[in-house]
GROMACS .gro file of C-alpha atoms in nm:
model
  154
    1MET     CA    1   3.689  -8.242  -2.638
    2LYS     CA    2   3.646  -8.244  -3.015
    3LEU     CA    3   3.629  -8.625  -3.010
    4LEU     CA    4   3.356  -8.612  -2.743
    5LYS     CA    5   3.148  -8.373  -2.959
    6ILE     CA    6   3.188  -8.597  -3.263
    7CYS     CA    7   3.086  -8.904  -3.060
    8CYS     CA    8   2.781  -8.725  -2.916
    9PHE     CA    9   2.677  -8.599  -3.259
   10SER     CA   10   2.721  -8.947  -3.410
   11PHE     CA   11   2.517  -9.104  -3.130
   12LEU     CA   12   2.233  -8.854  -3.178
   13LEU     CA   13   2.240  -8.908  -3.552
   14LEU     CA   14   2.212  -9.285  -3.506
   15ILE     CA   15   1.918  -9.243  -3.268
   16LEU     CA   16   1.734  -9.010  -3.503
   17CYS     CA   17   1.799  -9.225  -3.809
   18GLY     CA   18   1.666  -9.530  -3.629
   19CYS     CA   19   1.331  -9.371  -3.545
   20SER     CA   20   1.015  -9.531  -3.668
   21TRP     CA   21   0.653  -9.428  -3.664
   22VAL     CA   22   0.314  -9.592  -3.663
   23GLU     CA   23  -0.004  -9.479  -3.832
   24ARG     CA   24  -0.303  -9.629  -3.654
   25PHE     CA   25  -0.635  -9.709  -3.818
   26MET     CA   26  -0.925  -9.647  -3.585
   27VAL     CA   27  -1.296  -9.601  -3.543
   28VAL     CA   28  -1.376  -9.327  -3.293
   29ASN     CA   29  -1.712  -9.333  -3.117
   30GLU     CA   30  -1.782  -8.979  -2.994
   31THR     CA   31  -2.151  -9.054  -2.935
   32ASP     CA   32  -2.330  -9.140  -2.613
   33GLN     CA   33  -2.442  -9.476  -2.757
   34PRO     CA   34  -2.252  -9.798  -2.821
   35ILE     CA   35  -2.182  -9.883  -3.186
   36GLU     CA   36  -2.124 -10.216  -3.355
   37ILE     CA   37  -1.824 -10.275  -3.577
   38THR     CA   38  -1.785 -10.582  -3.795
   39TYR     CA   39  -1.497 -10.632  -4.035
   40THR     CA   40  -1.367 -10.911  -4.252
   41LEU     CA   41  -1.001 -10.964  -4.337
   42VAL     CA   42  -0.816 -11.138  -4.619
   43PRO     CA   43  -0.693 -11.479  -4.500
   44PRO     CA   44  -0.363 -11.427  -4.313
   45GLU     CA   45  -0.159 -11.674  -4.515
   46LYS     CA   46  -0.213 -11.460  -4.824
   47THR     CA   47  -0.083 -11.126  -4.696
   48PHE     CA   48   0.149 -10.924  -4.472
   49ALA     CA   49  -0.140 -10.744  -4.311
   50ILE     CA   50  -0.209 -10.387  -4.204
   51PHE     CA   51  -0.535 -10.477  -4.030
   52ASP     CA   52  -0.560 -10.716  -3.744
   53ASN     CA   53  -0.809 -10.954  -3.586
   54ASN     CA   54  -0.702 -10.850  -3.235
   55PRO     CA   55  -0.819 -10.489  -3.207
   56GLU     CA   56  -0.761 -10.269  -2.903
   57ALA     CA   57  -1.004 -10.023  -2.748
   58TYR     CA   58  -0.929  -9.714  -2.540
   59ALA     CA   59  -1.142  -9.455  -2.365
   60LEU     CA   60  -1.150  -9.097  -2.489
   61ARG     CA   61  -1.074  -8.801  -2.267
   62LYS     CA   62  -1.308  -8.501  -2.260
   63LYS     CA   63  -1.135  -8.325  -2.551
   64GLY     CA   64  -1.139  -8.637  -2.768
   65GLN     CA   65  -0.781  -8.740  -2.692
   66ILE     CA   66  -0.689  -9.104  -2.642
   67ASP     CA   67  -0.653  -9.208  -2.280
   68TRP     CA   68  -0.365  -9.454  -2.326
   69ASN     CA   69  -0.390  -9.545  -1.956
   70ASN     CA   70  -0.750  -9.660  -1.993
   71LYS     CA   71  -0.750  -9.968  -2.218
   72LEU     CA   72  -1.100 -10.109  -2.246
   73PRO     CA   73  -1.199 -10.474  -2.261
   74ILE     CA   74  -1.352 -10.585  -2.588
   75ASN     CA   75  -1.516 -10.912  -2.680
   76ASP     CA   76  -1.514 -11.047  -3.034
   77LEU     CA   77  -1.866 -11.177  -3.091
   78ASP     CA   78  -1.755 -11.376  -3.399
   79THR     CA   79  -1.539 -11.681  -3.343
   80SER     CA   80  -1.387 -11.703  -3.691
   81PHE     CA   81  -1.033 -11.583  -3.752
   82GLN     CA   82  -1.117 -11.359  -4.048
   83VAL     CA   83  -1.421 -11.180  -3.905
   84VAL     CA   84  -1.420 -10.945  -3.608
   85HIS     CA   85  -1.749 -10.828  -3.455
   86VAL     CA   86  -1.728 -10.597  -3.154
   87GLN     CA   87  -1.945 -10.351  -2.971
   88LEU     CA   88  -1.761 -10.027  -2.896
   89GLN     CA   89  -1.882  -9.835  -2.597
   90PRO     CA   90  -1.954  -9.460  -2.604
   91LYS     CA   91  -1.663  -9.214  -2.591
   92ALA     CA   92  -1.413  -9.478  -2.696
   93LEU     CA   93  -1.206  -9.580  -2.995
   94LEU     CA   94  -1.110  -9.903  -3.161
   95ILE     CA   95  -0.764  -9.950  -3.312
   96PHE     CA   96  -0.797 -10.223  -3.575
   97GLY     CA   97  -0.481 -10.175  -3.777
   98LYS     CA   98  -0.131 -10.032  -3.779
   99LEU     CA   99   0.098  -9.925  -4.060
  100TYR     CA  100   0.465  -9.911  -3.963
  101ASN     CA  101   0.718  -9.670  -4.115
  102ASN     CA  102   0.491  -9.579  -4.404
  103THR     CA  103   0.252  -9.293  -4.467
  104TYR     CA  104  -0.100  -9.387  -4.563
  105THR     CA  105  -0.240  -9.203  -4.865
  106SER     CA  106  -0.497  -9.442  -5.016
  107TYR     CA  107  -0.612  -9.802  -5.002
  108ASN     CA  108  -0.445  -9.891  -5.333
  109GLN     CA  109  -0.106  -9.732  -5.274
  110TYR     CA  110   0.221  -9.921  -5.272
  111PHE     CA  111   0.313 -10.018  -4.916
  112ILE     CA  112   0.674 -10.083  -4.817
  113ASN     CA  113   0.786 -10.414  -4.667
  114GLY     CA  114   0.523 -10.603  -4.866
  115ARG     CA  115   0.235 -10.473  -4.655
  116SER     CA  116  -0.109 -10.508  -4.802
  117PHE     CA  117  -0.448 -10.351  -4.750
  118ASN     CA  118  -0.616 -10.667  -4.620
  119LEU     CA  119  -0.962 -10.531  -4.537
  120VAL     CA  120  -1.241 -10.702  -4.730
  121GLU     CA  121  -1.534 -10.515  -4.575
  122MET     CA  122  -1.633 -10.322  -4.264
  123THR     CA  123  -1.981 -10.243  -4.132
  124ILE     CA  124  -2.037  -9.978  -3.869
  125THR     CA  125  -2.385  -9.973  -3.716
  126THR     CA  126  -2.508  -9.674  -3.518
  127ASN     CA  127  -2.867  -9.647  -3.393
  128GLY     CA  128  -2.979  -9.923  -3.630
  129GLU     CA  129  -2.824  -9.760  -3.939
  130SER     CA  130  -2.532  -9.934  -4.107
  131GLN     CA  131  -2.253  -9.798  -4.320
  132ILE     CA  132  -2.072 -10.050  -4.537
  133ILE     CA  133  -1.708  -9.974  -4.609
  134LYS     CA  134  -1.514 -10.159  -4.877
  135PRO     CA  135  -1.160 -10.089  -4.999
  136GLU     CA  136  -1.281  -9.880  -5.292
  137ASN     CA  137  -1.477  -9.640  -5.065
  138PHE     CA  138  -1.254  -9.665  -4.755
  139ASP     CA  139  -1.095  -9.324  -4.815
  140GLU     CA  140  -1.438  -9.156  -4.824
  141PHE     CA  141  -1.496  -9.260  -4.462
  142PHE     CA  142  -1.148  -9.271  -4.307
  143LYS     CA  143  -0.949  -8.946  -4.293
  144LYS     CA  144  -0.607  -8.852  -4.160
  145ARG     CA  145  -0.644  -8.697  -3.816
  146ASN     CA  146  -0.374  -8.635  -3.555
  147GLY     CA  147  -0.133  -8.894  -3.695
  148SER     CA  148  -0.394  -9.161  -3.747
  149VAL     CA  149  -0.643  -9.269  -4.012
  150SER     CA  150  -0.982  -9.240  -3.844
  151PHE     CA  151  -1.353  -9.271  -3.900
  152VAL     CA  152  -1.530  -9.057  -3.642
  153VAL     CA  153  -1.885  -9.143  -3.545
  154LYS     CA  154  -2.054  -8.830  -3.408
   0.00000   0.00000   0.00000
């Protein structure tokens, strides 16, 4: 019986020690209008990237929660590898980056596993007004929220 308890405890310890987490970077559109998002990335051969040229979009539920069962189609309007230009529909979010097993604190922090902050520039256009986000002002726009780093357009 004692051996069984030790085995169970060891198994649970291994499971818990092997856990990993993901911090997602996202733009959340809480408005009733579509928004345009354009971002440029550092060339992929120069970095182990956080941000990605294959973003994902999901619908939001009524209370602003992600509806993981409602993945939305998105179309990159720019054909280059380094630039992504998408239109995000109302009440939806765009996940454009993921940081694995690391906690985001600022754009210039040290990232484990050689990860790098590979965003050159992002422009978010709402109702004809654009906000330009560069690495040095990224943290003014994107805030930690519910386990993710988000810019919320209201």
